[in-house]
Tab-separated table of C-alpha atoms (C1' of nucleotides) in Angstrom:
chain	number	residue	atom	x	y	z
M	1	MET	CA	21.411	-31.935	15.600
M	2	ILE	CA	20.989	-28.688	17.673
M	3	THR	CA	22.357	-27.441	21.210
M	4	ASN	CA	21.456	-23.771	22.071
M	5	ALA	CA	17.422	-22.858	19.949
M	6	ARG	CA	18.187	-19.674	21.854
M	7	VAL	CA	21.135	-18.465	18.851
M	8	LEU	CA	18.639	-19.152	15.615
M	9	GLN	CA	15.835	-16.712	17.326
M	10	ALA	CA	15.236	-13.855	14.678
M	11	ASP	CA	16.284	-11.159	18.151
M	12	TRP	CA	19.420	-12.941	19.036
M	13	VAL	CA	21.804	-10.662	19.074
M	14	PRO	CA	25.765	-11.884	18.962
M	15	ARG	CA	28.689	-10.914	20.937
M	16	GLU	CA	30.414	-9.497	18.258
M	17	ILE	CA	29.365	-8.372	15.251
M	18	VAL	CA	32.023	-8.932	12.308
M	19	HIS	CA	29.767	-8.511	9.744
M	20	ARG	CA	29.502	-4.838	9.722
M	21	ASN	CA	32.586	-2.718	11.250
M	22	PRO	CA	32.264	0.620	9.648
M	23	GLU	CA	28.577	0.586	10.052
M	24	LYS	CA	29.605	-0.683	13.465
M	25	ASN	CA	32.136	2.411	14.484
M	26	LEU	CA	30.217	5.116	12.598
M	27	LEU	CA	27.112	4.062	15.113
M	28	GLN	CA	29.301	3.905	18.203
M	29	THR	CA	31.592	7.321	17.392
M	30	ALA	CA	27.940	8.670	17.106
M	31	LEU	CA	26.510	7.902	20.028
M	32	GLN	CA	29.592	7.764	22.566
M	33	PRO	CA	29.352	10.967	24.590
M	34	VAL	CA	26.438	9.546	25.945
M	35	ALA	CA	28.389	7.110	28.218
M	36	ASP	CA	31.605	9.766	28.272
M	37	GLY	CA	28.291	11.557	30.012
M	38	GLY	CA	28.176	14.454	26.924
M	39	ARG	CA	25.771	15.132	24.347
M	40	PRO	CA	24.921	12.656	21.754
M	41	GLU	CA	24.587	12.968	17.903
M	42	ASP	CA	21.594	12.137	16.175
M	43	ALA	CA	21.464	8.286	14.558
M	44	LEU	CA	19.538	7.232	11.266
M	45	ILE	CA	20.005	3.456	10.797
M	46	THR	CA	18.417	2.975	6.820
M	47	GLY	CA	18.464	-0.216	4.958
M	48	PRO	CA	16.344	-2.822	3.729
M	49	SER	CA	14.368	-5.860	5.691
M	50	GLY	CA	17.146	-8.234	6.955
M	51	ALA	CA	19.686	-6.268	6.442
M	52	GLY	CA	20.557	-6.250	10.820
M	53	LYS	CA	19.491	-3.389	11.289
M	54	THR	CA	18.306	-4.448	14.438
M	55	CYS	CA	20.677	-6.197	15.319
M	56	LEU	CA	23.560	-3.400	14.586
M	57	ALA	CA	21.280	-0.601	17.334
M	58	ARG	CA	20.555	-3.792	19.638
M	59	TYR	CA	23.729	-4.600	19.285
M	60	SER	CA	25.018	-0.397	20.353
M	61	LEU	CA	22.538	-0.106	23.482
M	62	GLN	CA	24.355	-3.160	25.205
M	63	GLN	CA	28.171	-2.141	24.399
M	64	ILE	CA	26.709	1.020	25.853
M	65	GLU	CA	25.079	-0.425	28.803
M	66	GLU	CA	27.893	-2.365	29.924
M	67	GLU	CA	29.963	0.926	29.458
M	68	ARG	CA	28.129	2.945	32.064
M	69	LEU	CA	25.300	1.749	35.049
M	70	ASP	CA	23.175	5.216	35.274
M	71	ILE	CA	22.106	5.591	31.462
M	72	HIS	CA	18.615	4.212	30.693
M	73	THR	CA	18.314	2.278	27.194
M	74	LYS	CA	15.100	0.711	25.253
M	75	HIS	CA	14.184	-0.535	21.880
M	76	VAL	CA	10.895	0.816	20.867
M	77	ASP	CA	9.407	-1.296	17.347
M	78	CYS	CA	7.138	1.147	16.954
M	79	TRP	CA	5.449	-1.095	13.877
M	80	ALA	CA	4.239	-3.497	17.406
M	81	ALA	CA	3.658	0.554	18.910
M	82	SER	CA	2.413	2.795	16.678
M	83	LYS	CA	-0.310	4.757	17.829
M	84	PRO	CA	2.175	7.660	19.748
M	85	PHE	CA	0.826	6.818	23.906
M	86	ARG	CA	1.966	3.363	23.042
M	87	VAL	CA	5.281	4.389	22.365
M	88	LEU	CA	5.489	6.803	25.013
M	89	LEU	CA	4.077	4.388	27.516
M	90	GLU	CA	7.239	2.078	26.570
M	91	LEU	CA	10.188	4.528	26.945
M	92	LEU	CA	8.316	5.311	30.007
M	93	ASP	CA	8.135	2.092	30.911
M	94	PRO	CA	12.183	1.793	32.425
M	95	VAL	CA	12.758	5.647	33.606
M	96	ALA	CA	9.536	6.731	35.154
M	97	PRO	CA	6.232	4.544	36.908
M	98	THR	CA	3.425	3.857	34.637
M	99	HIS	CA	1.112	1.806	36.794
M	100	ASP	CA	-1.361	4.924	36.526
M	101	ILE	CA	-1.625	5.135	32.572
M	102	HIS	CA	-3.671	4.313	31.047
M	103	ARG	CA	-5.411	5.031	27.619
M	104	THR	CA	-6.748	9.199	28.491
M	105	THR	CA	-3.311	9.300	29.938
M	106	ALA	CA	-2.309	13.322	28.493
M	107	ARG	CA	0.284	13.108	26.142
M	108	ASP	CA	1.253	16.122	27.931
M	109	THR	CA	1.857	13.801	31.078
M	110	MET	CA	3.539	11.213	29.545
M	111	LEU	CA	6.464	13.638	27.687
M	112	SER	CA	7.360	15.410	31.064
M	113	ARG	CA	7.571	12.349	33.113
M	114	LEU	CA	10.280	11.471	30.035
M	115	ARG	CA	11.660	15.579	30.710
M	116	ASP	CA	11.756	14.512	34.589
M	117	VAL	CA	14.840	11.876	33.907
M	118	ASP	CA	17.366	12.360	35.698
M	119	ALA	CA	20.320	10.296	33.886
M	120	PRO	CA	21.192	10.090	30.327
M	121	TYR	CA	18.406	7.867	27.645
M	122	LEU	CA	18.907	5.913	24.966
M	123	ALA	CA	16.054	5.093	23.055
M	124	VAL	CA	16.074	3.364	19.719
M	125	LEU	CA	12.635	3.906	17.352
M	126	ASP	CA	12.621	1.124	14.860
M	127	GLU	CA	10.570	0.470	12.009
M	128	ALA	CA	10.117	4.535	12.928
M	129	ASP	CA	9.122	5.441	9.546
M	130	GLN	CA	5.460	3.755	10.933
M	131	LEU	CA	5.294	5.919	13.528
M	132	GLY	CA	1.624	8.240	12.485
M	133	ASP	CA	2.434	10.923	14.238
M	134	PRO	CA	4.790	13.498	12.116
M	135	GLY	CA	4.120	16.084	15.820
M	136	LEU	CA	5.978	12.982	17.950
M	137	LEU	CA	9.849	12.441	16.802
M	138	GLY	CA	9.923	16.802	17.311
M	139	GLU	CA	8.375	16.860	20.813
M	140	LEU	CA	10.689	13.330	22.230
M	141	TYR	CA	13.751	15.442	20.212
M	142	SER	CA	13.180	18.514	22.553
M	143	ILE	CA	13.435	16.071	26.132
M	144	PRO	CA	17.607	16.885	26.722
M	145	LYS	CA	18.671	13.696	28.608
M	146	LEU	CA	17.262	11.734	25.884
M	147	THR	CA	18.905	10.321	22.533
M	148	LEU	CA	17.102	8.898	19.961
M	149	VAL	CA	18.247	6.469	16.991
M	150	LEU	CA	16.132	6.066	14.562
M	151	VAL	CA	16.263	2.399	12.090
M	152	THR	CA	13.900	2.347	9.209
M	153	ASN	CA	13.406	0.922	5.497
M	154	ASP	CA	11.746	3.694	4.142
M	155	GLU	CA	13.440	6.320	4.287
M	156	GLN	CA	11.100	7.962	1.441
M	157	SER	CA	8.372	7.944	4.548
M	158	LEU	CA	10.289	8.826	7.315
M	159	SER	CA	11.420	12.259	6.434
M	160	GLY	CA	7.616	12.745	5.949
M	161	LEU	CA	7.448	12.687	9.864
M	162	PHE	CA	10.537	15.488	10.056
M	163	ASP	CA	9.704	19.257	9.648
M	164	GLU	CA	11.986	21.263	8.402
M	165	ARG	CA	14.060	21.877	11.649
M	166	LEU	CA	13.754	18.086	12.522
M	167	ARG	CA	15.280	18.104	8.939
M	168	SER	CA	18.140	20.074	9.459
M	169	ARG	CA	19.071	17.947	12.174
M	170	PHE	CA	19.485	15.051	10.602
M	171	ARG	CA	20.895	16.568	8.568
M	172	SER	CA	23.946	17.088	10.481
M	173	GLY	CA	24.143	13.327	11.968
M	174	VAL	CA	25.338	9.977	11.697
M	175	HIS	CA	22.945	8.512	9.299
M	176	VAL	CA	24.270	5.107	8.944
M	177	HIS	CA	23.660	2.739	5.773
M	178	CYS	CA	23.166	-0.587	5.927
M	179	ASP	CA	23.573	-2.697	2.258
M	180	SER	CA	21.943	-5.808	1.369
M	181	TYR	CA	24.499	-8.469	3.030
M	182	SER	CA	26.030	-10.682	-0.120
M	183	LEU	CA	26.052	-13.801	-0.614
M	184	ASP	CA	29.313	-14.779	1.048
M	185	THR	CA	28.248	-12.412	4.101
M	186	LEU	CA	25.500	-14.906	4.663
M	187	VAL	CA	27.037	-17.471	4.388
M	188	SER	CA	29.051	-16.682	6.876
M	189	ILE	CA	27.111	-15.042	9.222
M	190	LEU	CA	24.669	-18.403	8.777
M	191	ASP	CA	28.241	-20.442	9.957
M	192	ARG	CA	28.710	-17.738	12.847
M	193	ARG	CA	24.707	-19.356	14.030
M	194	ALA	CA	25.519	-22.744	12.583
M	195	ARG	CA	28.202	-23.322	14.609
M	196	GLY	CA	26.881	-21.493	18.045
M	197	ALA	CA	23.865	-23.046	17.783
M	198	LEU	CA	24.373	-27.035	16.279
M	199	GLU	CA	26.019	-29.508	16.827
M	200	PRO	CA	29.732	-29.586	15.173
M	201	GLY	CA	30.003	-30.906	10.789
M	202	ALA	CA	25.781	-30.358	11.302
M	203	VAL	CA	25.101	-27.872	7.977
M	204	GLU	CA	28.270	-27.971	5.494
M	205	ARG	CA	29.366	-24.614	3.701
M	206	PRO	CA	26.948	-25.772	-0.296
M	207	GLN	CA	23.924	-26.186	1.986
M	208	LEU	CA	24.444	-22.438	3.388
M	209	GLU	CA	24.922	-21.167	0.437
M	210	ARG	CA	21.469	-22.733	-0.897
M	211	ILE	CA	19.798	-20.985	2.320
M	212	ALA	CA	21.780	-17.665	1.719
M	213	ASP	CA	21.026	-18.117	-2.293
M	214	ALA	CA	17.059	-18.379	-0.949
M	215	ALA	CA	17.529	-15.587	1.716
M	216	ALA	CA	18.516	-13.000	-1.206
M	217	GLY	CA	20.209	-10.698	1.095
M	218	ASP	CA	17.726	-10.636	3.928
M	219	ALA	CA	19.660	-12.348	6.668
M	220	ARG	CA	16.874	-12.607	9.035
M	221	ARG	CA	15.225	-14.377	6.456
M	222	ALA	CA	18.355	-16.764	6.390
M	223	ILE	CA	18.006	-17.438	9.582
M	224	SER	CA	14.934	-18.566	9.244
M	225	ILE	CA	14.815	-21.091	6.962
M	226	LEU	CA	17.898	-22.885	8.518
M	227	ARG	CA	16.033	-23.010	11.914
M	228	ARG	CA	13.450	-24.796	9.834
M	229	ALA	CA	15.549	-26.554	7.919
M	230	ALA	CA	17.470	-27.761	11.394
M	231	ARG	CA	14.027	-28.912	12.698
M	232	ARG	CA	13.237	-30.598	10.452
M	233	ALA	CA	17.147	-32.796	10.183
M	234	MET	CA	16.312	-33.018	13.809
M	235	ASP	CA	12.611	-35.104	13.168
M	236	ASP	CA	13.774	-36.919	10.545
M	237	GLU	CA	16.684	-38.372	13.187
M	238	ALA	CA	19.406	-37.037	10.860
M	239	GLY	CA	22.995	-36.342	12.022
M	240	VAL	CA	23.421	-33.003	8.671
M	241	ILE	CA	21.352	-30.678	7.448
M	242	ASP	CA	20.827	-31.583	3.844
M	243	GLY	CA	18.849	-30.332	0.456
M	244	SER	CA	16.133	-32.373	1.960
M	245	HIS	CA	15.458	-30.583	5.301
M	246	ILE	CA	16.097	-27.695	3.060
M	247	THR	CA	14.033	-27.337	0.378
M	248	PRO	CA	10.598	-27.233	2.162
M	249	ALA	CA	11.564	-24.728	4.560
M	250	ILE	CA	12.622	-22.071	2.489
M	251	PRO	CA	7.811	-21.683	1.495
M	252	GLU	CA	7.629	-22.575	5.024
M	253	ALA	CA	9.996	-20.097	6.497
M	254	ALA	CA	8.217	-17.479	3.648
M	255	ARG	CA	4.206	-18.551	4.854
M	256	GLU	CA	5.487	-18.411	8.325
M	257	GLN	CA	6.440	-15.020	7.332
M	258	ARG	CA	3.036	-13.747	5.237
M	259	GLN	CA	1.239	-15.780	8.121
M	260	ALA	CA	2.974	-13.368	11.414
M	261	ASP	CA	2.148	-10.240	8.687
M	262	LEU	CA	-1.727	-11.543	8.387
M	263	GLU	CA	-1.878	-12.325	12.301
M	264	ARG	CA	-1.919	-8.366	12.398
M	265	LEU	CA	-4.835	-7.162	10.382
M	266	ASN	CA	-8.038	-6.788	11.818
M	267	ASP	CA	-10.879	-9.177	9.904
M	268	HIS	CA	-11.626	-6.360	7.518
M	269	GLN	CA	-8.409	-5.885	6.348
M	270	ARG	CA	-7.984	-9.629	5.917
M	271	ALA	CA	-11.152	-9.749	4.199
M	272	VAL	CA	-9.405	-7.445	1.602
M	273	TYR	CA	-7.120	-9.874	1.581
M	274	ALA	CA	-8.896	-12.663	0.398
M	275	VAL	CA	-10.573	-10.720	-1.824
M	276	LEU	CA	-6.809	-9.608	-3.065
M	277	ALA	CA	-6.494	-13.092	-2.808
M	278	ASN	CA	-8.978	-14.838	-5.069
M	279	ALA	CA	-8.632	-12.041	-7.805
M	280	ASP	CA	-6.706	-13.599	-10.723
M	281	GLY	CA	-4.244	-10.681	-12.077
M	282	GLY	CA	-5.058	-8.229	-9.909
M	283	ALA	CA	-8.574	-5.983	-9.301
M	284	ALA	CA	-9.413	-2.736	-9.655
M	285	PRO	CA	-10.285	-0.891	-7.120
M	286	LYS	CA	-14.227	-0.647	-7.510
M	287	ALA	CA	-14.316	-5.026	-7.665
M	288	VAL	CA	-12.455	-4.880	-5.278
M	289	TYR	CA	-14.842	-3.241	-2.447
M	290	GLU	CA	-17.936	-4.552	-4.004
M	291	GLU	CA	-16.494	-7.832	-3.301
M	292	TYR	CA	-15.461	-6.865	-0.007
M	293	THR	CA	-18.955	-6.129	0.734
M	294	GLN	CA	-20.170	-9.646	0.247
M	295	ARG	CA	-17.377	-10.789	2.365
M	296	VAL	CA	-18.494	-8.976	5.005
M	297	SER	CA	-21.465	-8.362	7.351
M	298	SER	CA	-21.073	-4.441	8.284
M	299	PRO	CA	-18.570	-3.421	5.980
M	300	LYS	CA	-17.328	-0.801	6.529
M	301	THR	CA	-16.858	2.433	3.858
M	302	LYS	CA	-15.038	2.407	0.812
M	303	ARG	CA	-12.607	5.413	2.230
M	304	THR	CA	-11.749	3.091	4.510
M	305	VAL	CA	-11.055	0.081	2.466
M	306	ARG	CA	-8.564	2.687	1.218
M	307	ASP	CA	-6.455	2.943	4.796
M	308	TYR	CA	-6.431	-0.909	4.490
M	309	LEU	CA	-5.161	-1.334	1.080
M	310	GLY	CA	-2.435	1.043	1.814
M	311	LYS	CA	-2.158	-0.712	5.243
M	312	LEU	CA	-2.077	-4.072	3.263
M	313	GLN	CA	0.635	-2.755	1.320
M	314	SER	CA	3.372	-1.433	3.992
M	315	TYR	CA	2.836	-4.972	5.561
M	316	ASN	CA	4.059	-5.962	1.798
M	317	LEU	CA	1.109	-8.447	1.499
M	318	ALA	CA	-0.479	-6.048	-1.315
M	319	THR	CA	1.265	-4.109	-4.361
M	320	ALA	CA	-0.849	-1.800	-6.585
M	321	THR	CA	0.451	-0.747	-9.911
M	322	GLY	CA	-1.583	2.015	-12.953
M	323	GLU	CA	-2.926	5.348	-11.504
M	324	GLY	CA	-5.930	6.969	-11.830
M	325	PRO	CA	-8.478	4.531	-13.483
M	326	ALA	CA	-5.969	2.024	-14.072
M	327	ARG	CA	-5.481	1.666	-11.184
M	328	ARG	CA	-5.248	-2.407	-9.909
M	329	TYR	CA	-4.244	-4.393	-7.102
M	330	HIS	CA	-1.841	-7.537	-6.662
M	331	VAL	CA	-1.574	-9.964	-3.942
M	332	VAL	CA	1.873	-10.286	-3.091
M	333	GLU	CA	2.629	-13.733	-3.966
M	334	ILE	CA	5.382	-15.552	-1.145
M	335	ASP	CA	7.388	-17.423	-4.137
M	336	SER	CA	7.792	-14.270	-6.031
M	337	PRO	CA	10.697	-12.371	-6.202
M	338	GLU	CA	9.623	-9.223	-5.071
M	339	ALA	CA	8.141	-10.647	-2.112
M	340	GLU	CA	10.460	-9.440	0.118
M	341	PRO	CA	11.454	-5.929	-2.320
M	342	ALA	CA	14.491	-4.386	-1.402
M	343	ALA	CA	12.736	-0.803	0.438
M	344	GLU	CA	14.324	2.299	-0.513
E	1	DC	C1'	-7.495	16.949	-27.540
E	2	DG	C1'	-11.331	18.610	-24.570
E	3	DT	C1'	-13.709	15.912	-21.548
E	4	DC	C1'	-15.229	12.471	-18.302
E	5	DC	C1'	-14.468	9.483	-14.331
E	6	DA	C1'	-12.244	7.192	-11.044
E	7	DC	C1'	-9.578	6.514	-7.901
E	8	DT	C1'	-6.587	8.799	-4.081
E	9	DG	C1'	-5.455	10.604	0.062
E	10	DG	C1'	-6.003	14.870	2.970
E	11	DA	C1'	-8.930	17.227	6.791
E	12	DA	C1'	-12.432	17.886	9.535
E	13	DG	C1'	-15.748	15.640	12.864
E	14	DC	C1'	-18.377	12.194	14.666
E	15	DC	C1'	-18.904	8.467	17.880
E	16	DG	C1'	-17.745	4.833	21.295
E	17	DT	C1'	-15.117	3.647	25.147
E	18	DG	C1'	-12.226	3.886	29.736
E	19	DG	C1'	-10.662	6.792	32.945
E	20	DC	C1'	-11.116	10.600	35.602
E	21	DG	C1'	-12.196	14.008	39.657
E	22	DC	C1'	-17.086	16.203	41.148
Y	1	DG	C1'	-23.013	8.837	39.797
Y	2	DC	C1'	-22.328	11.626	36.094
Y	3	DG	C1'	-20.163	15.163	33.662
Y	4	DC	C1'	-15.144	15.339	30.854
Y	5	DC	C1'	-12.191	14.753	28.004
Y	6	DA	C1'	-8.733	12.150	25.149
Y	7	DC	C1'	-8.062	8.774	22.132
Y	8	DG	C1'	-8.531	5.888	18.150
Y	9	DG	C1'	-11.504	4.428	14.135
Y	10	DC	C1'	-14.459	5.554	10.858
Y	11	DT	C1'	-16.845	8.303	7.718
Y	12	DT	C1'	-18.004	12.579	5.524
Y	13	DC	C1'	-16.382	15.984	2.781
Y	14	DC	C1'	-13.515	17.181	-0.939
Y	15	DA	C1'	-9.760	18.490	-4.197
Y	16	DG	C1'	-6.007	17.709	-7.296
Y	17	DT	C1'	-4.947	13.470	-10.502
Y	18	DG	C1'	-4.285	11.030	-14.765
Y	19	DG	C1'	-5.583	7.206	-17.760
Y	20	DA	C1'	-10.457	7.015	-20.656
Y	21	DC	C1'	-13.082	7.393	-24.393
Y	22	DG	C1'	-15.442	10.964	-27.672
DNA sequence: CGTCCACTGGAAGCCGTGGCGC
DNA sequence: GCGCCACGGCTTCCAGTGGACG
């Protein structure tokens, strides 16, 4: 059944990107000067989750790496590395020694090491809206050899990190927007993956349509469902993937994502989530806090719990409705359509 | 309609941590 | 070994906002 599992991994970058040609060309035009020794344009990639932003960015990095040997590239996931220190460490990793860098190394030291880099350096900041620090982007942009590609599904909160100077710089840069994939495109993406990963004939078009439909435009989710369905078919020793493999794979993929999101939280944040998960029809902020204090041995303050609630929302684990005293918090149900809302 | 009050989120300051220089 | 410093996580304080209620 599965001949090359790697192709079904979320971070697999295909040899050729076939469904994002205009976007791909736009980005490559912006970045091409790096390969030619010139000054590239600033680039920003926006679009909802699973729309291929990361794939597009990684692909473009690979293309430029293949053209030029004396160029550094790096892909930084700002969700995993949201603190300035972590981002700088990741950025230094391919270009400078980092063994003597520790948690308390001054930011200036790290920045000046980045400034000392002699070759062009192309870095993708994925989920750049997660960068907590508005100053960091400005500092990074002042480094001459460093070209940044910012990737975000939340343009609003990203622009909150811009000061006026950065904003005008980005207005003149290149903005690549990736819309959610249509059903047909998603089927076609799944088809290419299936051909690369599975035995010929292992899955038919109606089954791919079923998966694409459940994924609602999100390629990452679609591929995750296909991977799980293929695994089930293999365990069944079935020659082809059918509905009995796909049906359970759909909620499984959603739960897997939810589980991964929950694991990024600390114990207190998970306790707050548990409070919301237990409350039917949403919970008022006051009730959330009171219930939370019952659940943990040494509760944090209300203010901190408010930050936790904000974090749950940014992880798409919870939503808030109403303003002021009418405020209510709810968990995002994984089976509901808004489980993966198309963020602006 | 005006007042009250719950809630929000920014700002500033505290504190524990852990490497560094002396 | 000791004080220093930067940092992240947290608390404290507070101004602003908007729904609820008399």
